[in-house]
Amino acid sequence: MTVAGAVDDDLWSAIGDPTRRRLLDLLLLEEAGTATSLSQQLPVTRQAVAKHLGVLDRVGLVHGTPAGREKRYRVDDAQLARAVAQLASVGSAWDARLRRIKRIAEAIQVARQD
Amino acid sequence: MTVAGAVDDDLWSAIGDPTRRRLLDLLLLEEAGTATSLSQQLPVTRQAVAKHLGVLDRVGLVHGTPAGREKRYRVDDAQLARAVAQLASVGSAWDARLRRIKRIAEAIQVARQD
DNA sequence: TCAATACGCAACCACTGGTTGCATGAAATT
DNA sequence: AATTTCATGCAACCAGTGGTTGCGTATTGA
């Protein structure tokens, strides 16, 4: 099994952006949020957040429902769980390869220094 | 502890690119490689690979040493282990939050469908 | 009714992943 | 020794994207 499958690429690129990660963070904390409410807790404009919510919505990690004059976004738990699983999968694959080359011992020690 | 710390962003952006992930993959498999040798196993040009190796080198995930007319790159095991650890950390943080909202049960089942 | 607020669209800028083209330097061949 | 080959590096260029500002529109509430 190859670590970097083409299927996961959109998911990765969605999760790969720091602003989008923080967005998911906020949505997990607050259960729901609009572009403007979220933008107030981030160092970017409302429009930037709106674009990000757009790509997250397109990938399915988030779902937005119009509520009057505002559009409320929520995390799609199943999709995020799926994403987390893929994260873990890539990580463990690399980990396994590092371990297989038997240089993992010192590597872990150095990695624990931060 | 916040999931998306500013410190990790360069590491994430390095790992976030699909081509760079595949590059790391290849380097883990073959122990070492040059821009040209790696580009032959990827659907991108040698120059693109060279640029990617440049950013991976700058972040420290990879290290290139000149050997005659070619420049041989190897993975930095410690750094990659560190990166994998951060991957896992973000994943488990999200996982914990999903779990804490107690909707995790069905989410996992749906996620297992692929 | 009218002001405030939340959204969407469009134009614009900077950066980045990708390309092609060319120049340079080391290796190998004759 | 001279030449050809091969790997690298640099520069220009293009497309996509994260970010901004500006404006128009619709819903809410005074």
PDB file of C-alpha atoms (C1' of nucleotides) in Angstrom:
ATOM      1  CA  MET A   1       0.000   0.000   0.000  1.00  0.00           C
ATOM      2  CA  THR A   2       1.371   3.348  -1.004  1.00  0.00           C
ATOM      3  CA  VAL A   3       1.331   6.146   1.536  1.00  0.00           C
ATOM      4  CA  ALA A   4       0.320   8.959  -0.784  1.00  0.00           C
ATOM      5  CA  GLY A   5      -2.758   7.771  -2.613  1.00  0.00           C
ATOM      6  CA  ALA A   6      -4.357  10.063  -5.154  1.00  0.00           C
ATOM      7  CA  VAL A   7      -7.730   9.584  -3.498  1.00  0.00           C
ATOM      8  CA  ASP A   8      -6.714  11.335  -0.320  1.00  0.00           C
ATOM      9  CA  ASP A   9      -5.223  14.369  -1.967  1.00  0.00           C
ATOM     10  CA  ASP A  10      -8.270  16.624  -1.747  1.00  0.00           C
ATOM     11  CA  LEU A  11      -8.737  15.678   1.862  1.00  0.00           C
ATOM     12  CA  TRP A  12      -5.100  16.428   2.599  1.00  0.00           C
ATOM     13  CA  SER A  13      -5.140  19.737   0.807  1.00  0.00           C
ATOM     14  CA  ALA A  14      -8.260  20.657   2.737  1.00  0.00           C
ATOM     15  CA  ILE A  15      -6.653  19.761   6.042  1.00  0.00           C
ATOM     16  CA  GLY A  16      -3.221  20.975   5.020  1.00  0.00           C
ATOM     17  CA  ASP A  17      -4.065  24.656   5.214  1.00  0.00           C
ATOM     18  CA  PRO A  18      -3.377  26.146   8.663  1.00  0.00           C
ATOM     19  CA  THR A  19      -6.386  28.487   8.564  1.00  0.00           C
ATOM     20  CA  ARG A  20      -8.672  25.609   7.678  1.00  0.00           C
ATOM     21  CA  ARG A  21      -7.247  23.531  10.531  1.00  0.00           C
ATOM     22  CA  ARG A  22      -7.966  26.375  12.957  1.00  0.00           C
ATOM     23  CA  LEU A  23     -11.405  26.716  11.433  1.00  0.00           C
ATOM     24  CA  LEU A  24     -12.140  23.069  12.113  1.00  0.00           C
ATOM     25  CA  ASP A  25     -10.762  23.596  15.589  1.00  0.00           C
ATOM     26  CA  LEU A  26     -13.160  26.453  16.275  1.00  0.00           C
ATOM     27  CA  LEU A  27     -16.111  24.597  14.825  1.00  0.00           C
ATOM     28  CA  LEU A  28     -15.340  21.629  17.040  1.00  0.00           C
ATOM     29  CA  LEU A  29     -15.239  23.889  20.069  1.00  0.00           C
ATOM     30  CA  GLU A  30     -18.326  25.939  19.338  1.00  0.00           C
ATOM     31  CA  GLU A  31     -20.505  23.367  17.619  1.00  0.00           C
ATOM     32  CA  ALA A  32     -21.496  25.854  14.904  1.00  0.00           C
ATOM     33  CA  GLY A  33     -20.452  29.165  13.429  1.00  0.00           C
ATOM     34  CA  THR A  34     -20.890  31.577  10.561  1.00  0.00           C
ATOM     35  CA  ALA A  35     -18.258  33.113   8.337  1.00  0.00           C
ATOM     36  CA  THR A  36     -18.383  36.381  10.229  1.00  0.00           C
ATOM     37  CA  SER A  37     -18.451  34.875  13.713  1.00  0.00           C
ATOM     38  CA  LEU A  38     -15.484  32.664  12.880  1.00  0.00           C
ATOM     39  CA  SER A  39     -13.560  35.436  11.167  1.00  0.00           C
ATOM     40  CA  GLN A  40     -13.717  37.475  14.357  1.00  0.00           C
ATOM     41  CA  GLN A  41     -11.677  34.803  16.127  1.00  0.00           C
ATOM     42  CA  LEU A  42      -9.129  34.527  13.329  1.00  0.00           C
ATOM     43  CA  PRO A  43      -6.552  36.914  11.882  1.00  0.00           C
ATOM     44  CA  VAL A  44      -8.189  36.847   8.447  1.00  0.00           C
ATOM     45  CA  THR A  45     -11.154  38.585   6.857  1.00  0.00           C
ATOM     46  CA  ARG A  46     -14.685  37.290   6.625  1.00  0.00           C
ATOM     47  CA  GLN A  47     -14.289  36.646   2.892  1.00  0.00           C
ATOM     48  CA  ALA A  48     -11.215  34.516   3.401  1.00  0.00           C
ATOM     49  CA  VAL A  49     -13.094  32.437   5.963  1.00  0.00           C
ATOM     50  CA  ALA A  50     -16.013  32.159   3.576  1.00  0.00           C
ATOM     51  CA  LYS A  51     -13.750  30.763   0.863  1.00  0.00           C
ATOM     52  CA  HIS A  52     -12.249  28.263   3.300  1.00  0.00           C
ATOM     53  CA  LEU A  53     -15.667  27.168   4.478  1.00  0.00           C
ATOM     54  CA  GLY A  54     -16.470  26.722   0.816  1.00  0.00           C
ATOM     55  CA  VAL A  55     -13.650  24.280   0.188  1.00  0.00           C
ATOM     56  CA  LEU A  56     -14.314  22.470   3.463  1.00  0.00           C
ATOM     57  CA  ASP A  57     -17.937  22.171   2.433  1.00  0.00           C
ATOM     58  CA  ARG A  58     -17.007  20.919  -1.033  1.00  0.00           C
ATOM     59  CA  VAL A  59     -14.792  18.221   0.494  1.00  0.00           C
ATOM     60  CA  GLY A  60     -17.557  17.371   2.932  1.00  0.00           C
ATOM     61  CA  LEU A  61     -15.705  18.048   6.162  1.00  0.00           C
ATOM     62  CA  VAL A  62     -18.249  20.716   7.015  1.00  0.00           C
ATOM     63  CA  HIS A  63     -21.839  21.419   6.162  1.00  0.00           C
ATOM     64  CA  GLY A  64     -23.504  24.829   5.962  1.00  0.00           C
ATOM     65  CA  THR A  65     -27.221  25.472   6.334  1.00  0.00           C
ATOM     66  CA  PRO A  66     -28.826  28.865   5.677  1.00  0.00           C
ATOM     67  CA  ALA A  67     -30.633  30.243   8.714  1.00  0.00           C
ATOM     68  CA  GLY A  68     -32.306  33.507   7.961  1.00  0.00           C
ATOM     69  CA  ARG A  69     -29.772  36.065   6.961  1.00  0.00           C
ATOM     70  CA  GLU A  70     -26.821  34.000   8.101  1.00  0.00           C
ATOM     71  CA  LYS A  71     -25.330  30.661   7.060  1.00  0.00           C
ATOM     72  CA  ARG A  72     -24.432  28.366   9.933  1.00  0.00           C
ATOM     73  CA  TYR A  73     -21.667  25.800   9.477  1.00  0.00           C
ATOM     74  CA  ARG A  74     -21.149  22.573  11.414  1.00  0.00           C
ATOM     75  CA  VAL A  75     -18.518  19.855  11.255  1.00  0.00           C
ATOM     76  CA  ASP A  76     -19.441  16.610   9.584  1.00  0.00           C
ATOM     77  CA  ASP A  77     -18.320  14.206  12.259  1.00  0.00           C
ATOM     78  CA  ALA A  78     -18.154  11.170  10.027  1.00  0.00           C
ATOM     79  CA  GLN A  79     -16.022  12.886   7.415  1.00  0.00           C
ATOM     80  CA  LEU A  80     -13.674  14.364   9.967  1.00  0.00           C
ATOM     81  CA  ALA A  81     -13.314  10.975  11.611  1.00  0.00           C
ATOM     82  CA  ARG A  82     -12.461   9.585   8.203  1.00  0.00           C
ATOM     83  CA  ALA A  83      -9.879  12.318   7.696  1.00  0.00           C
ATOM     84  CA  VAL A  84      -8.326  11.651  11.072  1.00  0.00           C
ATOM     85  CA  ALA A  85      -8.101   7.981  10.178  1.00  0.00           C
ATOM     86  CA  GLN A  86      -6.205   8.792   6.985  1.00  0.00           C
ATOM     87  CA  LEU A  87      -3.903  11.117   8.885  1.00  0.00           C
ATOM     88  CA  ALA A  88      -3.111   8.315  11.273  1.00  0.00           C
ATOM     89  CA  SER A  89      -2.676   5.894   8.407  1.00  0.00           C
ATOM     90  CA  VAL A  90      -0.032   7.966   6.658  1.00  0.00           C
ATOM     91  CA  GLY A  91       1.728   8.610   9.918  1.00  0.00           C
ATOM     92  CA  SER A  92       1.840   4.978  10.890  1.00  0.00           C
ATOM     93  CA  ALA A  93       2.988   3.993   7.408  1.00  0.00           C
ATOM     94  CA  TRP A  94       5.961   6.320   7.576  1.00  0.00           C
ATOM     95  CA  ASP A  95       6.572   5.237  11.114  1.00  0.00           C
ATOM     96  CA  ALA A  96       6.641   1.623  10.009  1.00  0.00           C
ATOM     97  CA  ARG A  97       9.119   2.370   7.234  1.00  0.00           C
ATOM     98  CA  LEU A  98      11.381   4.283   9.569  1.00  0.00           C
ATOM     99  CA  ARG A  99      11.193   1.440  12.043  1.00  0.00           C
ATOM    100  CA  ARG A 100      11.875  -1.128   9.357  1.00  0.00           C
ATOM    101  CA  ILE A 101      15.112   0.588   8.511  1.00  0.00           C
ATOM    102  CA  LYS A 102      15.869   0.017  12.188  1.00  0.00           C
ATOM    103  CA  ARG A 103      17.053   3.583  12.779  1.00  0.00           C
ATOM    104  CA  ILE A 104      13.938   4.426  14.726  1.00  0.00           C
ATOM    105  CA  ALA A 105      15.442   4.156  18.175  1.00  0.00           C
ATOM    106  CA  GLU A 106      17.571   7.279  18.172  1.00  0.00           C
ATOM    107  CA  ALA A 107      15.059   9.110  16.022  1.00  0.00           C
ATOM    108  CA  ILE A 108      12.364   8.853  18.659  1.00  0.00           C
ATOM    109  CA  GLN A 109      14.675  10.084  21.365  1.00  0.00           C
ATOM    110  CA  VAL A 110      15.617  13.155  19.352  1.00  0.00           C
ATOM    111  CA  ALA A 111      11.985  13.746  18.439  1.00  0.00           C
ATOM    112  CA  ARG A 112      11.007  13.796  22.116  1.00  0.00           C
ATOM    113  CA  GLN A 113      13.202  16.806  22.776  1.00  0.00           C
ATOM    114  CA  ASP A 114      10.650  19.541  21.944  1.00  0.00           C
TER     115      ASP A 114
ATOM    116  CA  MET B   1      -3.521  22.802  24.008  1.00  0.00           C
ATOM    117  CA  THR B   2      -4.519  24.119  20.648  1.00  0.00           C
ATOM    118  CA  VAL B   3      -4.466  21.800  17.680  1.00  0.00           C
ATOM    119  CA  ALA B   4      -3.106  24.192  15.097  1.00  0.00           C
ATOM    120  CA  GLY B   5      -0.045  25.775  16.593  1.00  0.00           C
ATOM    121  CA  ALA B   6       1.870  28.321  14.562  1.00  0.00           C
ATOM    122  CA  VAL B   7       5.112  26.461  15.154  1.00  0.00           C
ATOM    123  CA  ASP B   8       4.029  23.433  13.172  1.00  0.00           C
ATOM    124  CA  ASP B   9       2.838  25.316  10.139  1.00  0.00           C
ATOM    125  CA  ASP B  10       6.004  25.010   8.071  1.00  0.00           C
ATOM    126  CA  LEU B  11       6.191  21.332   8.856  1.00  0.00           C
ATOM    127  CA  TRP B  12       2.572  20.888   7.848  1.00  0.00           C
ATOM    128  CA  SER B  13       2.939  22.831   4.643  1.00  0.00           C
ATOM    129  CA  ALA B  14       5.992  20.744   3.814  1.00  0.00           C
ATOM    130  CA  ILE B  15       4.124  17.514   4.421  1.00  0.00           C
ATOM    131  CA  GLY B  16       0.856  18.829   3.044  1.00  0.00           C
ATOM    132  CA  ASP B  17       1.926  18.777  -0.587  1.00  0.00           C
ATOM    133  CA  PRO B  18       1.119  15.483  -2.329  1.00  0.00           C
ATOM    134  CA  THR B  19       4.264  15.507  -4.449  1.00  0.00           C
ATOM    135  CA  ARG B  20       6.408  16.057  -1.387  1.00  0.00           C
ATOM    136  CA  ARG B  21       4.669  13.202   0.406  1.00  0.00           C
ATOM    137  CA  ARG B  22       5.410  10.908  -2.514  1.00  0.00           C
ATOM    138  CA  LEU B  23       8.958  12.196  -2.548  1.00  0.00           C
ATOM    139  CA  LEU B  24       9.389  11.256   1.092  1.00  0.00           C
ATOM    140  CA  ASP B  25       7.823   7.927   0.257  1.00  0.00           C
ATOM    141  CA  LEU B  26      10.357   7.231  -2.468  1.00  0.00           C
ATOM    142  CA  LEU B  27      13.258   8.361  -0.332  1.00  0.00           C
ATOM    143  CA  LEU B  28      12.142   6.047   2.439  1.00  0.00           C
ATOM    144  CA  LEU B  29      11.985   3.156  -0.001  1.00  0.00           C
ATOM    145  CA  GLU B  30      15.249   3.767  -1.803  1.00  0.00           C
ATOM    146  CA  GLU B  31      17.346   5.168   1.008  1.00  0.00           C
ATOM    147  CA  ALA B  32      18.687   7.954  -1.232  1.00  0.00           C
ATOM    148  CA  GLY B  33      17.964   9.683  -4.521  1.00  0.00           C
ATOM    149  CA  THR B  34      18.786  12.640  -6.726  1.00  0.00           C
ATOM    150  CA  ALA B  35      16.418  15.135  -8.283  1.00  0.00           C
ATOM    151  CA  THR B  36      16.670  13.410 -11.654  1.00  0.00           C
ATOM    152  CA  SER B  37      16.384   9.855 -10.342  1.00  0.00           C
ATOM    153  CA  LEU B  38      13.320  10.795  -8.295  1.00  0.00           C
ATOM    154  CA  SER B  39      11.719  12.781 -11.088  1.00  0.00           C
ATOM    155  CA  GLN B  40      11.799   9.700 -13.301  1.00  0.00           C
ATOM    156  CA  GLN B  41       9.461   7.958 -10.882  1.00  0.00           C
ATOM    157  CA  LEU B  42       7.111  10.901 -10.605  1.00  0.00           C
ATOM    158  CA  PRO B  43       4.800  12.661 -13.061  1.00  0.00           C
ATOM    159  CA  VAL B  44       6.642  15.970 -12.684  1.00  0.00           C
ATOM    160  CA  THR B  45       9.815  17.437 -14.120  1.00  0.00           C
ATOM    161  CA  ARG B  46      13.264  17.335 -12.571  1.00  0.00           C
ATOM    162  CA  GLN B  47      13.089  21.053 -11.731  1.00  0.00           C
ATOM    163  CA  ALA B  48       9.839  20.643  -9.837  1.00  0.00           C
ATOM    164  CA  VAL B  49      11.389  17.838  -7.810  1.00  0.00           C
ATOM    165  CA  ALA B  50      14.452  19.996  -7.199  1.00  0.00           C
ATOM    166  CA  LYS B  51      12.288  22.756  -5.789  1.00  0.00           C
ATOM    167  CA  HIS B  52      10.458  20.301  -3.531  1.00  0.00           C
ATOM    168  CA  LEU B  53      13.712  18.832  -2.307  1.00  0.00           C
ATOM    169  CA  GLY B  54      14.746  22.400  -1.591  1.00  0.00           C
ATOM    170  CA  VAL B  55      11.794  23.092   0.699  1.00  0.00           C
ATOM    171  CA  LEU B  56      12.104  19.676   2.359  1.00  0.00           C
ATOM    172  CA  ASP B  57      15.774  20.426   2.945  1.00  0.00           C
ATOM    173  CA  ARG B  58      14.990  23.866   4.337  1.00  0.00           C
ATOM    174  CA  VAL B  59      12.491  22.375   6.782  1.00  0.00           C
ATOM    175  CA  GLY B  60      15.020  19.703   7.675  1.00  0.00           C
ATOM    176  CA  LEU B  61      12.996  16.652   6.682  1.00  0.00           C
ATOM    177  CA  VAL B  62      15.663  15.765   4.139  1.00  0.00           C
ATOM    178  CA  HIS B  63      19.342  16.393   3.704  1.00  0.00           C
ATOM    179  CA  GLY B  64      21.250  16.644   0.425  1.00  0.00           C
ATOM    180  CA  THR B  65      24.971  16.036   0.015  1.00  0.00           C
ATOM    181  CA  PRO B  66      26.853  16.727  -3.232  1.00  0.00           C
ATOM    182  CA  ALA B  67      28.532  13.622  -4.619  1.00  0.00           C
ATOM    183  CA  GLY B  68      30.494  14.379  -7.737  1.00  0.00           C
ATOM    184  CA  ARG B  69      28.212  15.699 -10.400  1.00  0.00           C
ATOM    185  CA  GLU B  70      25.060  14.730  -8.587  1.00  0.00           C
ATOM    186  CA  LYS B  71      23.413  15.724  -5.308  1.00  0.00           C
ATOM    187  CA  ARG B  72      22.155  12.824  -3.256  1.00  0.00           C
ATOM    188  CA  TYR B  73      19.239  13.349  -0.847  1.00  0.00           C
ATOM    189  CA  ARG B  74      18.372  11.275   2.215  1.00  0.00           C
ATOM    190  CA  VAL B  75      15.559  11.466   4.766  1.00  0.00           C
ATOM    191  CA  ASP B  76      16.382  12.905   8.154  1.00  0.00           C
ATOM    192  CA  ASP B  77      14.910  10.189  10.331  1.00  0.00           C
ATOM    193  CA  ALA B  78      14.679  12.275  13.476  1.00  0.00           C
ATOM    194  CA  GLN B  79      12.859  15.116  11.766  1.00  0.00           C
ATOM    195  CA  LEU B  80      10.444  12.817   9.993  1.00  0.00           C
ATOM    196  CA  ALA B  81       9.737  11.028  13.253  1.00  0.00           C
ATOM    197  CA  ARG B  82       9.034  14.413  14.797  1.00  0.00           C
ATOM    198  CA  ALA B  83       6.683  15.254  11.933  1.00  0.00           C
ATOM    199  CA  VAL B  84       4.866  11.954  12.295  1.00  0.00           C
ATOM    200  CA  ALA B  85       4.448  12.673  15.990  1.00  0.00           C
ATOM    201  CA  GLN B  86       2.813  16.013  15.240  1.00  0.00           C
ATOM    202  CA  LEU B  87       0.559  14.392  12.670  1.00  0.00           C
ATOM    203  CA  ALA B  88      -0.575  11.928  15.270  1.00  0.00           C
ATOM    204  CA  SER B  89      -0.991  14.691  17.817  1.00  0.00           C
ATOM    205  CA  VAL B  90      -3.371  16.721  15.675  1.00  0.00           C
ATOM    206  CA  GLY B  91      -5.279  13.608  14.743  1.00  0.00           C
ATOM    207  CA  SER B  92      -5.712  12.463  18.298  1.00  0.00           C
ATOM    208  CA  ALA B  93      -6.711  15.954  19.414  1.00  0.00           C
ATOM    209  CA  TRP B  94      -9.521  16.087  16.883  1.00  0.00           C
ATOM    210  CA  ASP B  95     -10.416  12.552  17.715  1.00  0.00           C
ATOM    211  CA  ALA B  96     -10.676  13.467  21.366  1.00  0.00           C
ATOM    212  CA  ARG B  97     -12.920  16.429  20.618  1.00  0.00           C
ATOM    213  CA  LEU B  98     -15.163  14.370  18.409  1.00  0.00           C
ATOM    214  CA  ARG B  99     -15.342  11.760  21.121  1.00  0.00           C
ATOM    215  CA  ARG B 100     -16.054  14.341  23.775  1.00  0.00           C
ATOM    216  CA  ILE B 101     -19.069  15.509  21.839  1.00  0.00           C
ATOM    217  CA  LYS B 102     -20.107  11.867  22.162  1.00  0.00           C
ATOM    218  CA  ARG B 103     -21.118  11.527  18.533  1.00  0.00           C
ATOM    219  CA  ILE B 104     -18.053   9.435  17.787  1.00  0.00           C
ATOM    220  CA  ALA B 105     -19.783   6.075  17.733  1.00  0.00           C
ATOM    221  CA  GLU B 106     -21.715   6.417  14.479  1.00  0.00           C
ATOM    222  CA  ALA B 107     -18.955   8.523  12.953  1.00  0.00           C
ATOM    223  CA  ILE B 108     -16.458   5.705  13.195  1.00  0.00           C
ATOM    224  CA  GLN B 109     -18.872   3.247  11.633  1.00  0.00           C
ATOM    225  CA  VAL B 110     -19.474   5.501   8.658  1.00  0.00           C
ATOM    226  CA  ALA B 111     -15.758   6.190   8.353  1.00  0.00           C
ATOM    227  CA  ARG B 112     -15.040   2.468   8.105  1.00  0.00           C
ATOM    228  CA  GLN B 113     -17.083   2.180   4.929  1.00  0.00           C
ATOM    229  CA  ASP B 114     -14.234   2.897   2.458  1.00  0.00           C
TER     230      ASP B 114
ATOM    231  C1'  DT C   1     -39.595  52.747   6.628  1.00  0.00           C
ATOM    232  C1'  DC C   2     -34.827  52.782   7.298  1.00  0.00           C
ATOM    233  C1'  DA C   3     -30.478  51.551   9.416  1.00  0.00           C
ATOM    234  C1'  DA C   4     -27.714  47.738  10.539  1.00  0.00           C
ATOM    235  C1'  DT C   5     -25.935  43.382   9.580  1.00  0.00           C
ATOM    236  C1'  DA C   6     -24.643  39.011   6.971  1.00  0.00           C
ATOM    237  C1'  DC C   7     -23.896  37.381   2.835  1.00  0.00           C
ATOM    238  C1'  DG C   8     -22.084  36.855  -2.183  1.00  0.00           C
ATOM    239  C1'  DC C   9     -19.525  38.421  -6.189  1.00  0.00           C
ATOM    240  C1'  DA C  10     -15.579  40.539  -8.560  1.00  0.00           C
ATOM    241  C1'  DA C  11     -11.149  42.551  -9.025  1.00  0.00           C
ATOM    242  C1'  DC C  12      -6.777  42.562  -7.563  1.00  0.00           C
ATOM    243  C1'  DC C  13      -2.069  41.088  -5.299  1.00  0.00           C
ATOM    244  C1'  DA C  14       1.559  37.691  -3.603  1.00  0.00           C
ATOM    245  C1'  DC C  15       3.072  33.243  -3.344  1.00  0.00           C
ATOM    246  C1'  DT C  16       3.715  28.668  -4.978  1.00  0.00           C
ATOM    247  C1'  DG C  17       3.662  24.352  -7.826  1.00  0.00           C
ATOM    248  C1'  DG C  18       4.556  23.512 -12.335  1.00  0.00           C
ATOM    249  C1'  DT C  19       6.602  24.151 -16.869  1.00  0.00           C
ATOM    250  C1'  DT C  20      10.374  25.293 -20.594  1.00  0.00           C
ATOM    251  C1'  DG C  21      14.895  27.018 -21.906  1.00  0.00           C
ATOM    252  C1'  DC C  22      19.574  27.759 -21.205  1.00  0.00           C
ATOM    253  C1'  DA C  23      24.196  27.845 -18.985  1.00  0.00           C
ATOM    254  C1'  DT C  24      27.603  25.434 -16.199  1.00  0.00           C
ATOM    255  C1'  DG C  25      30.376  21.762 -14.305  1.00  0.00           C
ATOM    256  C1'  DA C  26      31.711  16.980 -13.587  1.00  0.00           C
ATOM    257  C1'  DA C  27      32.222  12.092 -15.838  1.00  0.00           C
ATOM    258  C1'  DA C  28      32.930   9.172 -19.246  1.00  0.00           C
ATOM    259  C1'  DT C  29      34.382   8.110 -24.063  1.00  0.00           C
ATOM    260  C1'  DT C  30      37.164   8.505 -27.929  1.00  0.00           C
TER     261       DT C  30
ATOM    262  C1'  DA D   1      43.489  15.991 -24.542  1.00  0.00           C
ATOM    263  C1'  DA D   2      39.216  16.880 -26.551  1.00  0.00           C
ATOM    264  C1'  DT D   3      34.561  15.964 -26.745  1.00  0.00           C
ATOM    265  C1'  DT D   4      30.343  14.322 -25.587  1.00  0.00           C
ATOM    266  C1'  DT D   5      27.189  13.222 -22.076  1.00  0.00           C
ATOM    267  C1'  DC D   6      24.677  13.934 -18.030  1.00  0.00           C
ATOM    268  C1'  DA D   7      23.206  16.306 -13.571  1.00  0.00           C
ATOM    269  C1'  DT D   8      22.643  20.530 -11.638  1.00  0.00           C
ATOM    270  C1'  DG D   9      21.256  25.486 -11.103  1.00  0.00           C
ATOM    271  C1'  DC D  10      19.128  29.743 -12.558  1.00  0.00           C
ATOM    272  C1'  DA D  11      15.507  32.550 -14.819  1.00  0.00           C
ATOM    273  C1'  DA D  12      11.253  33.473 -17.014  1.00  0.00           C
ATOM    274  C1'  DC D  13       6.805  32.343 -17.373  1.00  0.00           C
ATOM    275  C1'  DC D  14       1.875  30.334 -16.418  1.00  0.00           C
ATOM    276  C1'  DA D  15      -2.116  28.652 -13.457  1.00  0.00           C
ATOM    277  C1'  DG D  16      -4.067  28.127  -9.163  1.00  0.00           C
ATOM    278  C1'  DT D  17      -4.930  29.751  -4.520  1.00  0.00           C
ATOM    279  C1'  DG D  18      -4.926  32.320  -0.021  1.00  0.00           C
ATOM    280  C1'  DG D  19      -5.574  36.846   1.054  1.00  0.00           C
ATOM    281  C1'  DT D  20      -7.274  41.547   0.583  1.00  0.00           C
ATOM    282  C1'  DT D  21     -10.662  45.582  -0.586  1.00  0.00           C
ATOM    283  C1'  DG D  22     -14.889  47.238  -2.567  1.00  0.00           C
ATOM    284  C1'  DC D  23     -19.526  46.909  -3.749  1.00  0.00           C
ATOM    285  C1'  DG D  24     -24.299  45.108  -4.244  1.00  0.00           C
ATOM    286  C1'  DT D  25     -28.125  42.553  -2.121  1.00  0.00           C
ATOM    287  C1'  DA D  26     -31.124  40.557   1.246  1.00  0.00           C
ATOM    288  C1'  DT D  27     -32.772  39.875   5.930  1.00  0.00           C
ATOM    289  C1'  DT D  28     -33.370  41.585  10.581  1.00  0.00           C
ATOM    290  C1'  DG D  29     -34.825  44.887  13.878  1.00  0.00           C
ATOM    291  C1'  DA D  30     -35.644  49.710  15.563  1.00  0.00           C
TER     292       DA D  30
END
